[in-house]
Amino acid sequence: MALVLPPVLTQALSPTGQRVAEAAVEVIAARGYEGLSVRTVAAQAGLTGGAVQHHFATRAALLEAAFRQTVRSIADRMAGALEEDGARELLLRIG
């Protein structure tokens, strides 16, 4: 049993885009949505504001990137859990 995510959630980001997305998650976790800005994400990622805006031009795009990063992270953890001994069979019995 494999987790199947919609293509929009599995599209690969460039290394810098991935770094920005991870920084956006960290900023939201620490400061909430109110603290999310190009400037705060750039500082968290150790990048310039221009580099952040190149990948995600708006605050809404940063929020979307953080959401997608979070979903990918959860899916990766779930996929790892499914690989553990007995987990797959347990889910099949429950489901």
Backbone as XML, in Angstrom:
<?xml version="1.0"?>
<chain id="A" units="angstrom">
  <residue number="1" name="MET">
    <atom name="N" x="0.854" y="-1.171" z="0.000"/>
    <atom name="CA" x="0.000" y="0.000" z="0.000"/>
    <atom name="C" x="0.900" y="1.233" z="0.000"/>
  </residue>
  <residue number="2" name="ALA">
    <atom name="N" x="0.788" y="2.009" z="-1.012"/>
    <atom name="CA" x="1.597" y="3.223" z="-1.120"/>
    <atom name="C" x="0.694" y="4.444" z="-1.011"/>
  </residue>
  <residue number="3" name="LEU">
    <atom name="N" x="1.220" y="5.482" z="-0.439"/>
    <atom name="CA" x="0.484" y="6.740" z="-0.393"/>
    <atom name="C" x="0.533" y="7.385" z="-1.758"/>
  </residue>
  <residue number="4" name="VAL">
    <atom name="N" x="-0.604" y="7.815" z="-2.232"/>
    <atom name="CA" x="-0.666" y="8.470" z="-3.530"/>
    <atom name="C" x="-1.135" y="9.897" z="-3.310"/>
  </residue>
  <residue number="5" name="LEU">
    <atom name="N" x="-0.259" y="10.826" z="-3.645"/>
    <atom name="CA" x="-0.589" y="12.247" z="-3.508"/>
    <atom name="C" x="-0.868" y="12.833" z="-4.876"/>
  </residue>
  <residue number="6" name="PRO">
    <atom name="N" x="-1.703" y="13.854" z="-4.940"/>
    <atom name="CA" x="-1.945" y="14.519" z="-6.213"/>
    <atom name="C" x="-0.649" y="15.100" z="-6.776"/>
  </residue>
  <residue number="7" name="PRO">
    <atom name="N" x="-0.498" y="15.111" z="-8.074"/>
    <atom name="CA" x="0.729" y="15.638" z="-8.682"/>
    <atom name="C" x="1.098" y="17.037" z="-8.205"/>
  </residue>
  <residue number="8" name="VAL">
    <atom name="N" x="0.128" y="17.876" z="-7.931"/>
    <atom name="CA" x="0.427" y="19.241" z="-7.506"/>
    <atom name="C" x="1.187" y="19.248" z="-6.176"/>
  </residue>
  <residue number="9" name="LEU">
    <atom name="N" x="1.043" y="18.205" z="-5.374"/>
    <atom name="CA" x="1.746" y="18.131" z="-4.102"/>
    <atom name="C" x="3.085" y="17.418" z="-4.199"/>
  </residue>
  <residue number="10" name="THR">
    <atom name="N" x="3.333" y="16.786" z="-5.305"/>
    <atom name="CA" x="4.571" y="16.021" z="-5.432"/>
    <atom name="C" x="5.561" y="16.654" z="-6.402"/>
  </residue>
  <residue number="11" name="GLN">
    <atom name="N" x="5.224" y="17.787" z="-6.953"/>
    <atom name="CA" x="6.140" y="18.456" z="-7.870"/>
    <atom name="C" x="7.410" y="18.850" z="-7.130"/>
  </residue>
  <residue number="12" name="ALA">
    <atom name="N" x="8.533" y="18.521" z="-7.723"/>
    <atom name="CA" x="9.817" y="18.824" z="-7.095"/>
    <atom name="C" x="10.116" y="20.323" z="-7.182"/>
  </residue>
  <residue number="13" name="LEU">
    <atom name="N" x="10.702" y="20.829" z="-6.133"/>
    <atom name="CA" x="11.170" y="22.214" z="-6.113"/>
    <atom name="C" x="12.672" y="22.206" z="-6.346"/>
  </residue>
  <residue number="14" name="SER">
    <atom name="N" x="13.179" y="23.332" z="-6.796"/>
    <atom name="CA" x="14.634" y="23.485" z="-6.876"/>
    <atom name="C" x="15.179" y="23.470" z="-5.454"/>
  </residue>
  <residue number="15" name="PRO">
    <atom name="N" x="16.474" y="23.245" z="-5.281"/>
    <atom name="CA" x="17.025" y="23.282" z="-3.923"/>
    <atom name="C" x="16.725" y="24.587" z="-3.184"/>
  </residue>
  <residue number="16" name="THR">
    <atom name="N" x="16.803" y="25.702" z="-3.882"/>
    <atom name="CA" x="16.511" y="26.980" z="-3.226"/>
    <atom name="C" x="15.025" y="27.107" z="-2.925"/>
  </residue>
  <residue number="17" name="GLY">
    <atom name="N" x="14.178" y="26.673" z="-3.839"/>
    <atom name="CA" x="12.730" y="26.688" z="-3.597"/>
    <atom name="C" x="12.367" y="25.833" z="-2.395"/>
  </residue>
  <residue number="18" name="GLN">
    <atom name="N" x="13.006" y="24.682" z="-2.270"/>
    <atom name="CA" x="12.791" y="23.798" z="-1.120"/>
    <atom name="C" x="13.231" y="24.488" z="0.171"/>
  </residue>
  <residue number="19" name="ARG">
    <atom name="N" x="14.349" y="25.151" z="0.115"/>
    <atom name="CA" x="14.874" y="25.881" z="1.279"/>
    <atom name="C" x="13.903" y="26.971" z="1.711"/>
  </residue>
  <residue number="20" name="VAL">
    <atom name="N" x="13.348" y="27.679" z="0.736"/>
    <atom name="CA" x="12.376" y="28.743" z="1.027"/>
    <atom name="C" x="11.111" y="28.149" z="1.636"/>
  </residue>
  <residue number="21" name="ALA">
    <atom name="N" x="10.622" y="27.053" z="1.060"/>
    <atom name="CA" x="9.405" y="26.417" z="1.573"/>
    <atom name="C" x="9.606" y="25.958" z="3.017"/>
  </residue>
  <residue number="22" name="GLU">
    <atom name="N" x="10.745" y="25.343" z="3.300"/>
    <atom name="CA" x="11.039" y="24.906" z="4.669"/>
    <atom name="C" x="11.131" y="26.094" z="5.621"/>
  </residue>
  <residue number="23" name="ALA">
    <atom name="N" x="11.734" y="27.175" z="5.161"/>
    <atom name="CA" x="11.832" y="28.380" z="5.993"/>
    <atom name="C" x="10.452" y="28.968" z="6.260"/>
  </residue>
  <residue number="24" name="ALA">
    <atom name="N" x="9.570" y="28.929" z="5.269"/>
    <atom name="CA" x="8.211" y="29.434" z="5.450"/>
    <atom name="C" x="7.478" y="28.630" z="6.518"/>
  </residue>
  <residue number="25" name="VAL">
    <atom name="N" x="7.643" y="27.312" z="6.517"/>
    <atom name="CA" x="7.033" y="26.474" z="7.561"/>
    <atom name="C" x="7.569" y="26.877" z="8.932"/>
  </residue>
  <residue number="26" name="GLU">
    <atom name="N" x="8.871" y="27.071" z="9.028"/>
    <atom name="CA" x="9.491" y="27.437" z="10.304"/>
    <atom name="C" x="9.000" y="28.795" z="10.796"/>
  </residue>
  <residue number="27" name="VAL">
    <atom name="N" x="8.867" y="29.741" z="9.877"/>
    <atom name="CA" x="8.385" y="31.077" z="10.261"/>
    <atom name="C" x="6.950" y="30.995" z="10.770"/>
  </residue>
  <residue number="28" name="ILE">
    <atom name="N" x="6.098" y="30.267" z="10.064"/>
    <atom name="CA" x="4.699" y="30.148" z="10.489"/>
    <atom name="C" x="4.621" y="29.452" z="11.841"/>
  </residue>
  <residue number="29" name="ALA">
    <atom name="N" x="5.434" y="28.418" z="12.044"/>
    <atom name="CA" x="5.426" y="27.704" z="13.330"/>
    <atom name="C" x="5.852" y="28.622" z="14.472"/>
  </residue>
  <residue number="30" name="ALA">
    <atom name="N" x="6.808" y="29.481" z="14.217"/>
    <atom name="CA" x="7.337" y="30.355" z="15.264"/>
    <atom name="C" x="6.526" y="31.629" z="15.467"/>
  </residue>
  <residue number="31" name="ARG">
    <atom name="N" x="6.019" y="32.195" z="14.371"/>
    <atom name="CA" x="5.400" y="33.534" z="14.452"/>
    <atom name="C" x="3.943" y="33.584" z="14.013"/>
  </residue>
  <residue number="32" name="GLY">
    <atom name="N" x="3.429" y="32.469" z="13.501"/>
    <atom name="CA" x="2.070" y="32.463" z="12.987"/>
    <atom name="C" x="1.991" y="33.110" z="11.609"/>
  </residue>
  <residue number="33" name="TYR">
    <atom name="N" x="0.801" y="33.099" z="11.053"/>
    <atom name="CA" x="0.612" y="33.670" z="9.719"/>
    <atom name="C" x="0.952" y="35.155" z="9.701"/>
  </residue>
  <residue number="34" name="GLU">
    <atom name="N" x="0.684" y="35.830" z="10.802"/>
    <atom name="CA" x="0.950" y="37.267" z="10.879"/>
    <atom name="C" x="2.440" y="37.571" z="10.687"/>
  </residue>
  <residue number="35" name="GLY">
    <atom name="N" x="3.289" y="36.635" z="11.073"/>
    <atom name="CA" x="4.733" y="36.837" z="10.948"/>
    <atom name="C" x="5.306" y="36.424" z="9.606"/>
  </residue>
  <residue number="36" name="LEU">
    <atom name="N" x="4.468" y="35.891" z="8.736"/>
    <atom name="CA" x="4.937" y="35.433" z="7.432"/>
    <atom name="C" x="5.097" y="36.604" z="6.471"/>
  </residue>
  <residue number="37" name="SER">
    <atom name="N" x="6.303" y="36.780" z="5.991"/>
    <atom name="CA" x="6.572" y="37.804" z="4.980"/>
    <atom name="C" x="7.805" y="37.383" z="4.197"/>
  </residue>
  <residue number="38" name="VAL">
    <atom name="N" x="7.990" y="38.001" z="3.064"/>
    <atom name="CA" x="9.182" y="37.720" z="2.274"/>
    <atom name="C" x="10.425" y="37.985" z="3.119"/>
  </residue>
  <residue number="39" name="ARG">
    <atom name="N" x="10.412" y="39.065" z="3.856"/>
    <atom name="CA" x="11.565" y="39.448" z="4.670"/>
    <atom name="C" x="11.872" y="38.409" z="5.752"/>
  </residue>
  <residue number="40" name="THR">
    <atom name="N" x="10.835" y="37.947" z="6.489"/>
    <atom name="CA" x="11.090" y="36.986" z="7.562"/>
    <atom name="C" x="11.519" y="35.626" z="7.004"/>
  </residue>
  <residue number="41" name="VAL">
    <atom name="N" x="10.938" y="35.228" z="5.893"/>
    <atom name="CA" x="11.324" y="33.955" z="5.275"/>
    <atom name="C" x="12.749" y="34.042" z="4.739"/>
  </residue>
  <residue number="42" name="ALA">
    <atom name="N" x="13.083" y="35.158" z="4.127"/>
    <atom name="CA" x="14.438" y="35.341" z="3.612"/>
    <atom name="C" x="15.456" y="35.260" z="4.748"/>
  </residue>
  <residue number="43" name="ALA">
    <atom name="N" x="15.159" y="35.910" z="5.851"/>
    <atom name="CA" x="16.075" y="35.873" z="6.987"/>
    <atom name="C" x="16.213" y="34.458" z="7.532"/>
  </residue>
  <residue number="44" name="GLN">
    <atom name="N" x="15.110" y="33.750" z="7.636"/>
    <atom name="CA" x="15.130" y="32.374" z="8.138"/>
    <atom name="C" x="15.920" y="31.457" z="7.213"/>
  </residue>
  <residue number="45" name="ALA">
    <atom name="N" x="15.784" y="31.671" z="5.912"/>
    <atom name="CA" x="16.460" y="30.819" z="4.926"/>
    <atom name="C" x="17.894" y="31.254" z="4.659"/>
  </residue>
  <residue number="46" name="GLY">
    <atom name="N" x="18.263" y="32.444" z="5.128"/>
    <atom name="CA" x="19.595" y="32.965" z="4.849"/>
    <atom name="C" x="19.743" y="33.391" z="3.401"/>
  </residue>
  <residue number="47" name="LEU">
    <atom name="N" x="18.671" y="33.923" z="2.851"/>
    <atom name="CA" x="18.648" y="34.369" z="1.454"/>
    <atom name="C" x="18.243" y="35.837" z="1.385"/>
  </residue>
  <residue number="48" name="THR">
    <atom name="N" x="18.342" y="36.389" z="0.199"/>
    <atom name="CA" x="17.847" y="37.752" z="-0.021"/>
    <atom name="C" x="16.350" y="37.709" z="-0.287"/>
  </residue>
  <residue number="49" name="GLY">
    <atom name="N" x="15.705" y="38.845" z="-0.081"/>
    <atom name="CA" x="14.290" y="38.942" z="-0.408"/>
    <atom name="C" x="14.037" y="38.661" z="-1.875"/>
  </residue>
  <residue number="50" name="GLY">
    <atom name="N" x="14.952" y="39.109" z="-2.729"/>
    <atom name="CA" x="14.805" y="38.867" z="-4.164"/>
    <atom name="C" x="14.827" y="37.388" z="-4.504"/>
  </residue>
  <residue number="51" name="ALA">
    <atom name="N" x="15.669" y="36.620" z="-3.814"/>
    <atom name="CA" x="15.726" y="35.176" z="-4.054"/>
    <atom name="C" x="14.416" y="34.508" z="-3.647"/>
  </residue>
  <residue number="52" name="VAL">
    <atom name="N" x="13.848" y="34.948" z="-2.530"/>
    <atom name="CA" x="12.566" y="34.396" z="-2.079"/>
    <atom name="C" x="11.472" y="34.744" z="-3.082"/>
  </residue>
  <residue number="53" name="GLN">
    <atom name="N" x="11.417" y="36.006" z="-3.493"/>
    <atom name="CA" x="10.380" y="36.435" z="-4.432"/>
    <atom name="C" x="10.529" y="35.794" z="-5.804"/>
  </residue>
  <residue number="54" name="HIS">
    <atom name="N" x="11.718" y="35.423" z="-6.168"/>
    <atom name="CA" x="11.918" y="34.724" z="-7.437"/>
    <atom name="C" x="11.151" y="33.400" z="-7.437"/>
  </residue>
  <residue number="55" name="HIS">
    <atom name="N" x="11.118" y="32.733" z="-6.286"/>
    <atom name="CA" x="10.454" y="31.434" z="-6.188"/>
    <atom name="C" x="8.980" y="31.560" z="-5.803"/>
  </residue>
  <residue number="56" name="PHE">
    <atom name="N" x="8.667" y="32.482" z="-4.937"/>
    <atom name="CA" x="7.296" y="32.668" z="-4.444"/>
    <atom name="C" x="7.053" y="34.168" z="-4.327"/>
  </residue>
  <residue number="57" name="ALA">
    <atom name="N" x="6.359" y="34.719" z="-5.296"/>
    <atom name="CA" x="6.264" y="36.168" z="-5.468"/>
    <atom name="C" x="5.402" y="36.879" z="-4.427"/>
  </residue>
  <residue number="58" name="THR">
    <atom name="N" x="4.499" y="36.157" z="-3.775"/>
    <atom name="CA" x="3.564" y="36.814" z="-2.859"/>
    <atom name="C" x="3.502" y="36.079" z="-1.519"/>
  </residue>
  <residue number="59" name="ARG">
    <atom name="N" x="2.911" y="36.711" z="-0.558"/>
    <atom name="CA" x="2.696" y="36.089" z="0.744"/>
    <atom name="C" x="1.813" y="34.853" z="0.599"/>
  </residue>
  <residue number="60" name="ALA">
    <atom name="N" x="0.801" y="34.957" z="-0.259"/>
    <atom name="CA" x="-0.078" y="33.810" z="-0.502"/>
    <atom name="C" x="0.708" y="32.640" z="-1.095"/>
  </residue>
  <residue number="61" name="ALA">
    <atom name="N" x="1.645" y="32.923" z="-1.989"/>
    <atom name="CA" x="2.465" y="31.870" z="-2.577"/>
    <atom name="C" x="3.375" y="31.240" z="-1.524"/>
  </residue>
  <residue number="62" name="LEU">
    <atom name="N" x="3.870" y="32.036" z="-0.583"/>
    <atom name="CA" x="4.667" y="31.497" z="0.518"/>
    <atom name="C" x="3.822" y="30.585" z="1.406"/>
  </residue>
  <residue number="63" name="LEU">
    <atom name="N" x="2.597" y="31.001" z="1.684"/>
    <atom name="CA" x="1.696" y="30.188" z="2.494"/>
    <atom name="C" x="1.406" y="28.862" z="1.787"/>
  </residue>
  <residue number="64" name="GLU">
    <atom name="N" x="1.157" y="28.920" z="0.505"/>
    <atom name="CA" x="0.905" y="27.699" z="-0.275"/>
    <atom name="C" x="2.135" y="26.785" z="-0.250"/>
  </residue>
  <residue number="65" name="ALA">
    <atom name="N" x="3.315" y="27.364" z="-0.391"/>
    <atom name="CA" x="4.544" y="26.573" z="-0.357"/>
    <atom name="C" x="4.707" y="25.903" z="1.007"/>
  </residue>
  <residue number="66" name="ALA">
    <atom name="N" x="4.395" y="26.621" z="2.080"/>
    <atom name="CA" x="4.480" y="26.048" z="3.423"/>
    <atom name="C" x="3.484" y="24.909" z="3.583"/>
  </residue>
  <residue number="67" name="PHE">
    <atom name="N" x="2.286" y="25.100" z="3.074"/>
    <atom name="CA" x="1.262" y="24.049" z="3.145"/>
    <atom name="C" x="1.716" y="22.796" z="2.401"/>
  </residue>
  <residue number="68" name="ARG">
    <atom name="N" x="2.194" y="22.991" z="1.176"/>
    <atom name="CA" x="2.640" y="21.842" z="0.380"/>
    <atom name="C" x="3.822" y="21.137" z="1.050"/>
  </residue>
  <residue number="69" name="GLN">
    <atom name="N" x="4.742" y="21.900" z="1.618"/>
    <atom name="CA" x="5.887" y="21.322" z="2.307"/>
    <atom name="C" x="5.419" y="20.491" z="3.495"/>
  </residue>
  <residue number="70" name="THR">
    <atom name="N" x="4.445" y="20.997" z="4.230"/>
    <atom name="CA" x="3.925" y="20.280" z="5.385"/>
    <atom name="C" x="3.245" y="18.983" z="4.956"/>
  </residue>
  <residue number="71" name="VAL">
    <atom name="N" x="2.448" y="19.034" z="3.899"/>
    <atom name="CA" x="1.780" y="17.822" z="3.410"/>
    <atom name="C" x="2.808" y="16.793" z="2.952"/>
  </residue>
  <residue number="72" name="ARG">
    <atom name="N" x="3.838" y="17.240" z="2.227"/>
    <atom name="CA" x="4.888" y="16.308" z="1.787"/>
    <atom name="C" x="5.596" y="15.678" z="2.982"/>
  </residue>
  <residue number="73" name="SER">
    <atom name="N" x="5.864" y="16.466" z="4.003"/>
    <atom name="CA" x="6.535" y="15.960" z="5.195"/>
    <atom name="C" x="5.679" y="14.902" z="5.896"/>
  </residue>
  <residue number="74" name="ILE">
    <atom name="N" x="4.404" y="15.180" z="6.044"/>
    <atom name="CA" x="3.487" y="14.222" z="6.669"/>
    <atom name="C" x="3.405" y="12.954" z="5.835"/>
  </residue>
  <residue number="75" name="ALA">
    <atom name="N" x="3.295" y="13.093" z="4.523"/>
    <atom name="CA" x="3.208" y="11.927" z="3.636"/>
    <atom name="C" x="4.472" y="11.084" z="3.723"/>
  </residue>
  <residue number="76" name="ASP">
    <atom name="N" x="5.625" y="11.726" z="3.801"/>
    <atom name="CA" x="6.885" y="10.984" z="3.942"/>
    <atom name="C" x="6.905" y="10.190" z="5.242"/>
  </residue>
  <residue number="77" name="ARG">
    <atom name="N" x="6.440" y="10.809" z="6.312"/>
    <atom name="CA" x="6.403" y="10.106" z="7.603"/>
    <atom name="C" x="5.435" y="8.934" z="7.558"/>
  </residue>
  <residue number="78" name="MET">
    <atom name="N" x="4.283" y="9.145" z="6.941"/>
    <atom name="CA" x="3.303" y="8.064" z="6.841"/>
    <atom name="C" x="3.841" y="6.916" z="5.988"/>
  </residue>
  <residue number="79" name="ALA">
    <atom name="N" x="4.503" y="7.239" z="4.904"/>
    <atom name="CA" x="5.070" y="6.203" z="4.043"/>
    <atom name="C" x="6.115" y="5.400" z="4.814"/>
  </residue>
  <residue number="80" name="GLY">
    <atom name="N" x="6.920" y="6.074" z="5.614"/>
    <atom name="CA" x="7.907" y="5.372" z="6.431"/>
    <atom name="C" x="7.243" y="4.465" z="7.455"/>
  </residue>
  <residue number="81" name="ALA">
    <atom name="N" x="6.168" y="4.940" z="8.044"/>
    <atom name="CA" x="5.448" y="4.132" z="9.028"/>
    <atom name="C" x="4.840" y="2.894" z="8.379"/>
  </residue>
  <residue number="82" name="LEU">
    <atom name="N" x="4.389" y="3.028" z="7.144"/>
    <atom name="CA" x="3.803" y="1.884" z="6.438"/>
    <atom name="C" x="4.832" y="0.802" z="6.145"/>
  </residue>
  <residue number="83" name="GLU">
    <atom name="N" x="6.082" y="1.189" z="6.120"/>
    <atom name="CA" x="7.142" y="0.225" z="5.846"/>
    <atom name="C" x="7.541" y="-0.573" z="7.079"/>
  </residue>
  <residue number="84" name="GLU">
    <atom name="N" x="7.137" y="-0.115" z="8.250"/>
    <atom name="CA" x="7.475" y="-0.825" z="9.482"/>
    <atom name="C" x="6.744" y="-2.163" z="9.527"/>
  </residue>
  <residue number="85" name="ASP">
    <atom name="N" x="7.352" y="-3.122" z="10.155"/>
    <atom name="CA" x="6.773" y="-4.465" z="10.259"/>
    <atom name="C" x="5.381" y="-4.417" z="10.860"/>
  </residue>
  <residue number="86" name="GLY">
    <atom name="N" x="4.447" y="-4.995" z="10.170"/>
    <atom name="CA" x="3.093" y="-5.126" z="10.675"/>
    <atom name="C" x="2.183" y="-3.942" z="10.444"/>
  </residue>
  <residue number="87" name="ALA">
    <atom name="N" x="2.726" y="-2.781" z="10.125"/>
    <atom name="CA" x="1.888" y="-1.589" z="9.971"/>
    <atom name="C" x="0.921" y="-1.738" z="8.805"/>
  </residue>
  <residue number="88" name="ARG">
    <atom name="N" x="1.396" y="-2.241" z="7.715"/>
    <atom name="CA" x="0.560" y="-2.397" z="6.525"/>
    <atom name="C" x="-0.614" y="-3.324" z="6.818"/>
  </residue>
  <residue number="89" name="GLU">
    <atom name="N" x="-0.328" y="-4.456" z="7.447"/>
    <atom name="CA" x="-1.378" y="-5.424" z="7.751"/>
    <atom name="C" x="-2.397" y="-4.846" z="8.733"/>
  </residue>
  <residue number="90" name="LEU">
    <atom name="N" x="-1.901" y="-4.099" z="9.709"/>
    <atom name="CA" x="-2.790" y="-3.465" z="10.675"/>
    <atom name="C" x="-3.746" y="-2.505" z="9.985"/>
  </residue>
  <residue number="91" name="LEU">
    <atom name="N" x="-3.211" y="-1.683" z="9.085"/>
    <atom name="CA" x="-4.070" y="-0.732" z="8.377"/>
    <atom name="C" x="-5.086" y="-1.445" z="7.500"/>
  </residue>
  <residue number="92" name="LEU">
    <atom name="N" x="-4.700" y="-2.536" z="6.889"/>
    <atom name="CA" x="-5.628" y="-3.295" z="6.053"/>
    <atom name="C" x="-6.738" y="-3.898" z="6.902"/>
  </residue>
  <residue number="93" name="ARG">
    <atom name="N" x="-6.428" y="-4.340" z="8.116"/>
    <atom name="CA" x="-7.461" y="-4.893" z="9.002"/>
    <atom name="C" x="-8.400" y="-3.798" z="9.472"/>
  </residue>
  <residue number="94" name="ILE">
    <atom name="N" x="-7.856" y="-2.630" z="9.776"/>
    <atom name="CA" x="-8.675" y="-1.524" z="10.283"/>
    <atom name="C" x="-9.572" y="-0.975" z="9.175"/>
  </residue>
  <residue number="95" name="GLY">
    <atom name="N" x="-8.961" y="-0.794" z="7.989"/>
    <atom name="CA" x="-9.602" y="-0.120" z="6.880"/>
    <atom name="C" x="-10.694" y="-0.893" z="6.263"/>
  </residue>
</chain>
